[in-house]
PDB file of C-alpha atoms in Angstrom:
ATOM      1  CA  MET A  28     153.580 145.788  69.906  1.00 49.00           C
ATOM      2  CA  GLU A  29     153.598 149.124  71.313  1.00 49.00           C
ATOM      3  CA  SER A  30     150.982 150.619  69.276  1.00 49.00           C
ATOM      4  CA  LYS A  31     148.597 147.700  70.014  1.00 49.00           C
ATOM      5  CA  ILE A  32     149.266 148.187  73.626  1.00 47.00           C
ATOM      6  CA  ARG A  33     148.463 152.078  73.567  1.00 50.00           C
ATOM      7  CA  ARG A  34     145.185 151.202  71.554  1.00 50.00           C
ATOM      8  CA  THR A  35     144.052 148.867  74.227  1.00 49.00           C
ATOM      9  CA  ARG A  36     144.670 151.367  76.822  1.00 50.00           C
ATOM     10  CA  GLN A  37     142.820 153.883  75.099  1.00 54.00           C
ATOM     11  CA  THR A  38     139.442 151.526  75.287  1.00 63.00           C
ATOM     12  CA  GLY A  39     139.199 152.050  78.861  1.00 67.00           C
ATOM     13  CA  PHE A  40     137.239 154.960  80.879  1.00 70.00           C
ATOM     14  CA  THR A  41     139.283 157.732  82.462  1.00 81.00           C
ATOM     15  CA  LEU A  42     138.477 158.750  85.934  1.00 76.00           C
ATOM     16  CA  ILE A  43     136.879 162.174  84.617  1.00 80.00           C
ATOM     17  CA  GLU A  44     134.590 160.195  82.455  1.00 73.00           C
ATOM     18  CA  LEU A  45     133.523 157.971  85.314  1.00 77.00           C
ATOM     19  CA  LEU A  46     132.928 160.899  87.493  1.00 78.00           C
ATOM     20  CA  VAL A  47     130.896 162.212  84.870  1.00 79.00           C
ATOM     21  CA  VAL A  48     128.649 159.003  84.326  1.00 80.00           C
ATOM     22  CA  ILE A  49     128.263 159.105  88.246  1.00 81.00           C
ATOM     23  CA  ALA A  50     127.209 162.584  88.201  1.00 75.00           C
ATOM     24  CA  ILE A  51     124.664 161.956  85.487  1.00 80.00           C
ATOM     25  CA  ILE A  52     123.302 158.988  87.346  1.00 83.00           C
ATOM     26  CA  ALA A  53     122.927 160.840  90.544  1.00 78.00           C
ATOM     27  CA  ILE A  54     120.854 163.664  88.503  1.00 81.00           C
ATOM     28  CA  LEU A  55     118.452 161.104  87.187  1.00 76.00           C
ATOM     29  CA  ALA A  56     117.662 159.703  90.269  1.00 71.00           C
ATOM     30  CA  GLY A  57     117.282 162.709  91.988  1.00 73.00           C
ATOM     31  CA  LEU A  58     114.467 163.429  89.354  1.00 70.00           C
ATOM     32  CA  LEU A  59     113.005 160.208  89.342  1.00 68.00           C
ATOM     33  CA  LEU A  60     112.990 159.274  93.153  1.00 66.00           C
ATOM     34  CA  PRO A  61     110.134 162.146  93.895  1.00 69.00           C
ATOM     35  CA  ALA A  62     108.400 160.908  91.050  1.00 66.00           C
ATOM     36  CA  LEU A  63     108.431 157.200  92.450  1.00 64.00           C
ATOM     37  CA  ALA A  64     107.410 158.266  96.092  1.00 65.00           C
ATOM     38  CA  ARG A  65     104.422 160.354  94.395  1.00 69.00           C
ATOM     39  CA  ALA A  66     103.587 157.228  92.733  1.00 72.00           C
ATOM     40  CA  LYS A  67     103.765 155.150  95.864  1.00 75.00           C
ATOM     41  CA  GLN A  68     101.795 157.516  97.412  1.00 77.00           C
ATOM     42  CA  LYS A  69      98.954 157.548  94.939  1.00 82.00           C
ATOM     43  CA  ALA A  70      98.851 153.768  94.907  1.00 86.00           C
ATOM     44  CA  MET A  71      98.176 153.871  98.853  1.00 86.00           C
ATOM     45  CA  ARG A  72      95.629 156.380  98.261  1.00 89.00           C
ATOM     46  CA  THR A  73      93.973 154.143  95.556  1.00 92.00           C
ATOM     47  CA  LYS A  74      94.266 150.987  97.844  1.00 96.00           C
ATOM     48  CA  CYS A  75      92.278 153.117 100.648  1.00 96.00           C
ATOM     49  CA  VAL A  76      89.594 154.216  98.482  1.00 96.00           C
ATOM     50  CA  SER A  77      89.086 150.707  97.361  1.00 97.00           C
ATOM     51  CA  ASN A  78      89.035 149.462 101.008  1.00 98.00           C
ATOM     52  CA  GLN A  79      86.535 152.080 102.141  1.00 98.00           C
ATOM     53  CA  HIS A  80      84.353 151.141  99.062  1.00 98.00           C
ATOM     54  CA  GLN A  81      84.176 147.653  99.945  1.00 98.00           C
ATOM     55  CA  ILE A  82      83.316 148.501 103.456  1.00 98.00           C
ATOM     56  CA  GLY A  83      80.816 150.686 102.500  1.00 98.00           C
ATOM     57  CA  LEU A  84      78.923 147.707 100.267  1.00 98.00           C
ATOM     58  CA  ALA A  85      79.319 145.770 103.521  1.00 98.00           C
ATOM     59  CA  PHE A  86      77.466 148.225 105.461  1.00 98.00           C
ATOM     60  CA  GLN A  87      74.676 148.191 102.972  1.00 98.00           C
ATOM     61  CA  MET A  88      74.435 144.087 102.690  1.00 98.00           C
ATOM     62  CA  TYR A  89      74.409 144.338 106.582  1.00 98.00           C
ATOM     63  CA  VAL A  90      71.314 146.792 106.351  1.00 97.00           C
ATOM     64  CA  ASP A  91      69.672 144.914 103.982  1.00 97.00           C
ATOM     65  CA  ASP A  92      69.893 141.625 106.045  1.00 97.00           C
ATOM     66  CA  CYS A  93      69.114 143.350 109.406  1.00 95.00           C
ATOM     67  CA  GLY A  94      65.690 145.094 108.869  1.00 94.00           C
ATOM     68  CA  GLY A  95      67.353 148.207 107.856  1.00 97.00           C
ATOM     69  CA  CYS A  96      69.443 148.886 110.939  1.00 95.00           C
ATOM     70  CA  PHE A  97      72.890 149.759 111.076  1.00 96.00           C
ATOM     71  CA  PRO A  98      75.079 147.769 113.211  1.00 94.00           C
ATOM     72  CA  LEU A  99      75.430 147.773 117.056  1.00 92.00           C
ATOM     73  CA  THR A 100      79.274 147.565 117.856  1.00 93.00           C
ATOM     74  CA  ASP A 101      81.179 147.364 121.159  1.00 90.00           C
ATOM     75  CA  GLY A 102      83.581 150.230 120.533  1.00 92.00           C
ATOM     76  CA  TRP A 103      84.552 152.774 117.716  1.00 94.00           C
ATOM     77  CA  GLY A 104      86.533 150.589 115.778  1.00 94.00           C
ATOM     78  CA  ALA A 105      84.710 147.110 116.267  1.00 95.00           C
ATOM     79  CA  SER A 106      82.543 147.005 112.918  1.00 97.00           C
ATOM     80  CA  GLY A 107      85.337 144.843 111.304  1.00 98.00           C
ATOM     81  CA  GLY A 108      88.898 144.016 111.223  1.00 98.00           C
ATOM     82  CA  GLN A 109      91.258 141.896 113.427  1.00 96.00           C
ATOM     83  CA  LEU A 110      91.546 141.230 116.653  1.00 94.00           C
ATOM     84  CA  SER A 111      94.903 142.940 117.416  1.00 87.00           C
ATOM     85  CA  PRO A 112      97.951 141.116 118.426  1.00 85.00           C
ATOM     86  CA  ILE A 113      99.255 144.283 120.176  1.00 87.00           C
ATOM     87  CA  LEU A 114      96.316 145.281 121.652  1.00 86.00           C
ATOM     88  CA  ASP A 115      96.082 148.827 123.281  1.00 87.00           C
ATOM     89  CA  ILE A 116      93.141 149.390 125.561  1.00 88.00           C
ATOM     90  CA  THR A 117      94.596 152.279 127.807  1.00 86.00           C
ATOM     91  CA  GLY A 118      93.029 155.491 128.169  1.00 85.00           C
ATOM     92  CA  ASN A 119      90.566 156.618 125.356  1.00 84.00           C
ATOM     93  CA  ALA A 120      91.394 153.147 123.768  1.00 90.00           C
ATOM     94  CA  ALA A 121      89.135 151.289 126.299  1.00 88.00           C
ATOM     95  CA  TYR A 122      86.543 152.549 124.016  1.00 90.00           C
ATOM     96  CA  TYR A 123      88.022 151.816 120.747  1.00 93.00           C
ATOM     97  CA  GLY A 124      86.777 148.187 120.523  1.00 92.00           C
ATOM     98  CA  GLY A 125      90.234 146.674 120.114  1.00 93.00           C
ATOM     99  CA  GLN A 126      89.509 143.814 122.114  1.00 92.00           C
ATOM    100  CA  VAL A 127      86.548 142.768 120.347  1.00 93.00           C
ATOM    101  CA  PRO A 128      87.271 139.492 118.723  1.00 94.00           C
ATOM    102  CA  GLU A 129      86.815 138.896 114.696  1.00 96.00           C
ATOM    103  CA  ASN A 130      83.601 136.805 114.868  1.00 94.00           C
ATOM    104  CA  LYS A 131      82.018 139.767 116.939  1.00 93.00           C
ATOM    105  CA  ARG A 132      82.654 142.223 114.393  1.00 96.00           C
ATOM    106  CA  PRO A 133      79.288 142.403 112.248  1.00 96.00           C
ATOM    107  CA  LEU A 134      80.813 143.666 109.019  1.00 98.00           C
ATOM    108  CA  ASN A 135      83.408 140.705 108.681  1.00 98.00           C
ATOM    109  CA  VAL A 136      80.680 138.384 107.727  1.00 97.00           C
ATOM    110  CA  TYR A 137      80.599 140.540 104.516  1.00 98.00           C
ATOM    111  CA  VAL A 138      84.155 141.331 104.023  1.00 97.00           C
ATOM    112  CA  PRO A 139      85.958 138.254 105.087  1.00 93.00           C
ATOM    113  CA  ASN A 140      89.443 139.247 104.345  1.00 97.00           C
ATOM    114  CA  VAL A 141      90.079 141.604 107.501  1.00 97.00           C
ATOM    115  CA  SER A 142      92.845 143.018 105.950  1.00 97.00           C
ATOM    116  CA  THR A 143      90.372 145.370 104.010  1.00 98.00           C
ATOM    117  CA  PHE A 144      90.269 147.309 107.046  1.00 98.00           C
ATOM    118  CA  HIS A 145      94.154 148.079 107.102  1.00 98.00           C
ATOM    119  CA  CYS A 146      94.913 151.509 105.131  1.00 97.00           C
ATOM    120  CA  PRO A 147      98.279 150.998 103.875  1.00 95.00           C
ATOM    121  CA  SER A 148      98.805 154.798 104.990  1.00 93.00           C
ATOM    122  CA  ASP A 149      97.953 154.388 108.809  1.00 95.00           C
ATOM    123  CA  LYS A 150     100.410 156.155 110.924  1.00 90.00           C
ATOM    124  CA  GLY A 151      98.340 155.495 114.391  1.00 91.00           C
ATOM    125  CA  ASP A 152      96.337 157.788 116.445  1.00 89.00           C
ATOM    126  CA  PRO A 153      98.091 160.955 118.128  1.00 83.00           C
ATOM    127  CA  LEU A 154      96.075 160.320 120.969  1.00 84.00           C
ATOM    128  CA  ASN A 155      97.256 157.038 121.851  1.00 83.00           C
ATOM    129  CA  SER A 156     100.787 156.410 120.290  1.00 74.00           C
ATOM    130  CA  VAL A 157     101.148 153.123 122.279  1.00 76.00           C
ATOM    131  CA  THR A 158     101.226 151.217 118.775  1.00 82.00           C
ATOM    132  CA  LYS A 159     102.587 152.347 115.404  1.00 86.00           C
ATOM    133  CA  SER A 160      99.471 152.153 113.714  1.00 93.00           C
ATOM    134  CA  CYS A 161      95.704 151.811 114.511  1.00 95.00           C
ATOM    135  CA  TRP A 162      95.584 148.549 112.811  1.00 96.00           C
ATOM    136  CA  ASP A 163      98.048 147.177 115.130  1.00 93.00           C
ATOM    137  CA  GLY A 164      96.084 148.576 118.199  1.00 93.00           C
ATOM    138  CA  TRP A 165      92.566 148.169 117.638  1.00 95.00           C
ATOM    139  CA  GLY A 166      92.554 145.891 114.252  1.00 96.00           C
ATOM    140  CA  THR A 167      91.293 148.411 111.845  1.00 97.00           C
ATOM    141  CA  SER A 168      92.451 151.746 110.237  1.00 97.00           C
ATOM    142  CA  TYR A 169      88.991 153.214 109.787  1.00 98.00           C
ATOM    143  CA  LEU A 170      86.764 155.106 112.383  1.00 97.00           C
ATOM    144  CA  PRO A 171      83.002 155.395 112.052  1.00 97.00           C
ATOM    145  CA  GLU A 172      80.895 157.761 113.757  1.00 95.00           C
ATOM    146  CA  TRP A 173      80.022 155.766 116.460  1.00 93.00           C
ATOM    147  CA  SER A 174      77.451 156.288 119.380  1.00 90.00           C
ATOM    148  CA  GLY A 175      77.311 159.847 119.482  1.00 88.00           C
ATOM    149  CA  ASN A 176      77.243 162.969 117.073  1.00 89.00           C
ATOM    150  CA  PHE A 177      80.364 164.920 116.795  1.00 87.00           C
ATOM    151  CA  SER A 178      81.312 168.038 114.641  1.00 83.00           C
ATOM    152  CA  ARG A 179      77.840 167.982 112.630  1.00 90.00           C
ATOM    153  CA  VAL A 180      77.991 164.331 111.976  1.00 93.00           C
ATOM    154  CA  GLN A 181      75.053 162.170 112.808  1.00 94.00           C
ATOM    155  CA  TYR A 182      76.571 158.790 114.198  1.00 94.00           C
ATOM    156  CA  VAL A 183      75.812 155.550 112.075  1.00 96.00           C
ATOM    157  CA  THR A 184      76.957 152.411 114.330  1.00 95.00           C
ATOM    158  CA  ALA A 185      75.491 152.392 117.717  1.00 92.00           C
ATOM    159  CA  ALA A 186      76.696 151.014 121.264  1.00 89.00           C
ATOM    160  CA  ALA A 187      75.865 147.478 121.802  1.00 83.00           C
ATOM    161  CA  GLY A 188      75.983 145.309 124.796  1.00 69.00           C
ATOM    162  CA  ASN A 189      76.659 141.960 123.208  1.00 58.00           C
ATOM    163  CA  TYR A 190      80.398 141.971 124.173  1.00 53.00           C
ATOM    164  CA  PHE A 191      81.953 144.889 125.791  1.00 51.00           C
ATOM    165  CA  PHE A 192      78.855 146.688 127.303  1.00 49.00           C
ATOM    166  CA  SER A 193      76.737 144.883 130.104  1.00 47.00           C
ATOM    167  CA  THR A 194      73.679 146.134 128.649  1.00 52.00           C
ATOM    168  CA  PRO A 195      72.455 147.357 125.010  1.00 55.00           C
ATOM    169  CA  VAL A 196      73.020 151.206 125.391  1.00 66.00           C
ATOM    170  CA  GLN A 197      71.321 152.683 122.195  1.00 76.00           C
ATOM    171  CA  MET A 198      68.936 151.851 119.395  1.00 82.00           C
ATOM    172  CA  PRO A 199      70.510 151.114 115.943  1.00 83.00           C
ATOM    173  CA  VAL A 200      70.457 153.792 113.563  1.00 90.00           C
ATOM    174  CA  LYS A 201      68.086 153.066 110.725  1.00 95.00           C
ATOM    175  CA  ALA A 202      69.165 153.159 106.757  1.00 96.00           C
ATOM    176  CA  SER A 203      66.154 155.550 106.248  1.00 96.00           C
ATOM    177  CA  LEU A 204      67.864 158.393 107.931  1.00 96.00           C
ATOM    178  CA  ILE A 205      70.785 157.978 106.005  1.00 97.00           C
ATOM    179  CA  ALA A 206      68.356 157.755 102.927  1.00 96.00           C
ATOM    180  CA  VAL A 207      67.598 161.507 103.268  1.00 96.00           C
ATOM    181  CA  ARG A 208      70.887 162.645 101.732  1.00 97.00           C
ATOM    182  CA  PRO A 209      73.182 159.983 101.513  1.00 98.00           C
ATOM    183  CA  VAL A 210      75.763 161.683  98.769  1.00 97.00           C
ATOM    184  CA  THR A 211      76.894 163.886 101.703  1.00 97.00           C
ATOM    185  CA  LYS A 212      76.345 161.610 104.882  1.00 98.00           C
ATOM    186  CA  ILE A 213      79.783 160.633 106.199  1.00 97.00           C
ATOM    187  CA  ILE A 214      79.717 157.094 107.384  1.00 98.00           C
ATOM    188  CA  GLN A 215      83.533 156.556 108.295  1.00 98.00           C
ATOM    189  CA  GLY A 216      87.080 157.822 107.390  1.00 96.00           C
ATOM    190  CA  ASP A 217      90.644 157.469 108.046  1.00 95.00           C
ATOM    191  CA  TRP A 218      90.927 156.844 111.924  1.00 94.00           C
ATOM    192  CA  ASN A 219      92.252 160.597 112.402  1.00 89.00           C
ATOM    193  CA  TRP A 220      89.387 162.285 110.542  1.00 91.00           C
ATOM    194  CA  HIS A 221      88.019 163.795 113.867  1.00 87.00           C
ATOM    195  CA  TYR A 222      89.208 167.276 114.604  1.00 78.00           C
ATOM    196  CA  ASN A 223      90.230 166.532 118.041  1.00 78.00           C
ATOM    197  CA  ARG A 224      93.553 165.027 116.755  1.00 75.00           C
ATOM    198  CA  SER A 225      96.203 167.954 116.140  1.00 65.00           C
ATOM    199  CA  THR A 226      96.628 169.204 112.776  1.00 60.00           C
ATOM    200  CA  SER A 227     100.260 169.822 113.406  1.00 66.00           C
ATOM    201  CA  ASN A 228     101.225 166.276 114.603  1.00 67.00           C
ATOM    202  CA  PRO A 229     103.713 164.666 112.215  1.00 60.00           C
ATOM    203  CA  LEU A 230     101.260 161.886 112.175  1.00 57.00           C
ATOM    204  CA  GLN A 231      98.699 163.908 110.387  1.00 69.00           C
ATOM    205  CA  PRO A 232      97.903 163.382 107.767  1.00 75.00           C
ATOM    206  CA  TRP A 233      97.891 159.880 106.591  1.00 87.00           C
ATOM    207  CA  HIS A 234      97.420 161.127 103.004  1.00 83.00           C
ATOM    208  CA  ASN A 235      98.950 164.493 102.260  1.00 72.00           C
ATOM    209  CA  ASP A 236      97.390 166.113  99.285  1.00 66.00           C
ATOM    210  CA  LEU A 237     100.074 168.724  98.335  1.00 64.00           C
ATOM    211  CA  GLY A 238     100.400 169.796 101.916  1.00 65.00           C
ATOM    212  CA  ASP A 239      96.767 169.747 102.617  1.00 73.00           C
ATOM    213  CA  ARG A 240      95.162 167.875 105.208  1.00 76.00           C
ATOM    214  CA  LYS A 241      92.625 165.679 103.634  1.00 85.00           C
ATOM    215  CA  GLU A 242      91.077 162.166 104.784  1.00 89.00           C
ATOM    216  CA  ALA A 243      89.662 159.432 102.867  1.00 94.00           C
ATOM    217  CA  MET A 244      85.967 159.503 103.679  1.00 97.00           C
ATOM    218  CA  LEU A 245      83.085 157.040 103.124  1.00 98.00           C
ATOM    219  CA  PHE A 246      79.597 158.448 102.503  1.00 98.00           C
ATOM    220  CA  GLY A 247      76.314 156.986 102.470  1.00 98.00           C
ATOM    221  CA  ASP A 248      76.000 156.360  98.852  1.00 97.00           C
ATOM    222  CA  THR A 249      79.508 154.073  99.140  1.00 97.00           C
ATOM    223  CA  HIS A 250      81.380 156.712  97.292  1.00 97.00           C
ATOM    224  CA  VAL A 251      84.888 157.547  98.703  1.00 97.00           C
ATOM    225  CA  GLU A 252      86.587 160.822  98.502  1.00 95.00           C
ATOM    226  CA  PHE A 253      89.530 162.660 100.008  1.00 92.00           C
ATOM    227  CA  PHE A 254      87.669 165.341 101.962  1.00 90.00           C
ATOM    228  CA  GLN A 255      88.785 168.855 103.368  1.00 86.00           C
ATOM    229  CA  PHE A 256      86.790 169.911 106.450  1.00 83.00           C
ATOM    230  CA  PRO A 257      86.265 173.583 106.726  1.00 79.00           C
ATOM    231  CA  PRO A 258      87.868 175.419 109.499  1.00 71.00           C
ATOM    232  CA  ASP A 259      84.381 176.003 111.313  1.00 71.00           C
ATOM    233  CA  ALA A 260      84.564 172.250 112.039  1.00 70.00           C
ATOM    234  CA  LEU A 261      86.853 172.924 114.889  1.00 60.00           C
ATOM    235  CA  ASP A 262      84.003 174.773 116.344  1.00 62.00           C
ATOM    236  CA  SER A 263      80.990 172.905 115.622  1.00 63.00           C
ATOM    237  CA  ASN A 264      81.037 170.179 118.200  1.00 61.00           C
ATOM    238  CA  GLY A 265      77.867 171.482 119.568  1.00 71.00           C
ATOM    239  CA  ALA A 266      76.076 171.907 116.134  1.00 83.00           C
ATOM    240  CA  ALA A 267      73.458 169.418 115.235  1.00 88.00           C
ATOM    241  CA  PRO A 268      73.803 167.212 112.296  1.00 93.00           C
ATOM    242  CA  ASP A 269      71.875 169.003 109.130  1.00 93.00           C
ATOM    243  CA  PRO A 270      71.405 167.373 105.931  1.00 96.00           C
ATOM    244  CA  ASN A 271      71.357 170.365 104.478  1.00 94.00           C
ATOM    245  CA  TYR A 272      74.668 171.261 105.140  1.00 92.00           C
ATOM    246  CA  PHE A 273      77.704 169.828 103.080  1.00 92.00           C
ATOM    247  CA  PHE A 274      78.402 166.858 105.311  1.00 94.00           C
ATOM    248  CA  TRP A 275      76.377 165.407 107.984  1.00 95.00           C
TER     249      TRP A 275
END
């Protein structure tokens, strides 16, 4: 009987063995968690690229249906997306188009799933921190170049008079202009792509690429890439768009 009891006791784990197992699990978790975080970040980047590619196709379909013209919109972000349930129209956000209803956002006809305009990495706009994301505040995570040229980039969506403005402000941009060099023509990007956003702000960037600030950018031929703007873009507000430059 005594030898049977001794054998039974010897089949259990000792405290030291349990501690060793726990230590091994902790080491494996420490190795796996960064890999899982990178995989999650890569998945979000892939989703953002897919979103913007679909939006690029929507721009092309709109142009085909509207005599070769890009959309007139009632604010920076009013080309597509949702009417925000947490609307922010304070300060600069008065011109973001967040108050425009979904049926007045021209690309929604071609992208009926409005969540396509939501980047999963959307961390909001440092210039307007009222809402936690641009999707929450203005119904889209993406910012086309609207109404005016900025940092060498030719505007593509023009100011409308259908909803927000009392009269039309601009003539729409023609696709024939984009066709001069579509592969380098910026259409839109992550909301924060403009360089008047602080590069040191913790909300920048949405997509961290080994510590480098890069934005997911949609180009005129509908390709999307994670683009790093050169330092001189910070000082080029007055420079005219140039199709011979490597973006315009």
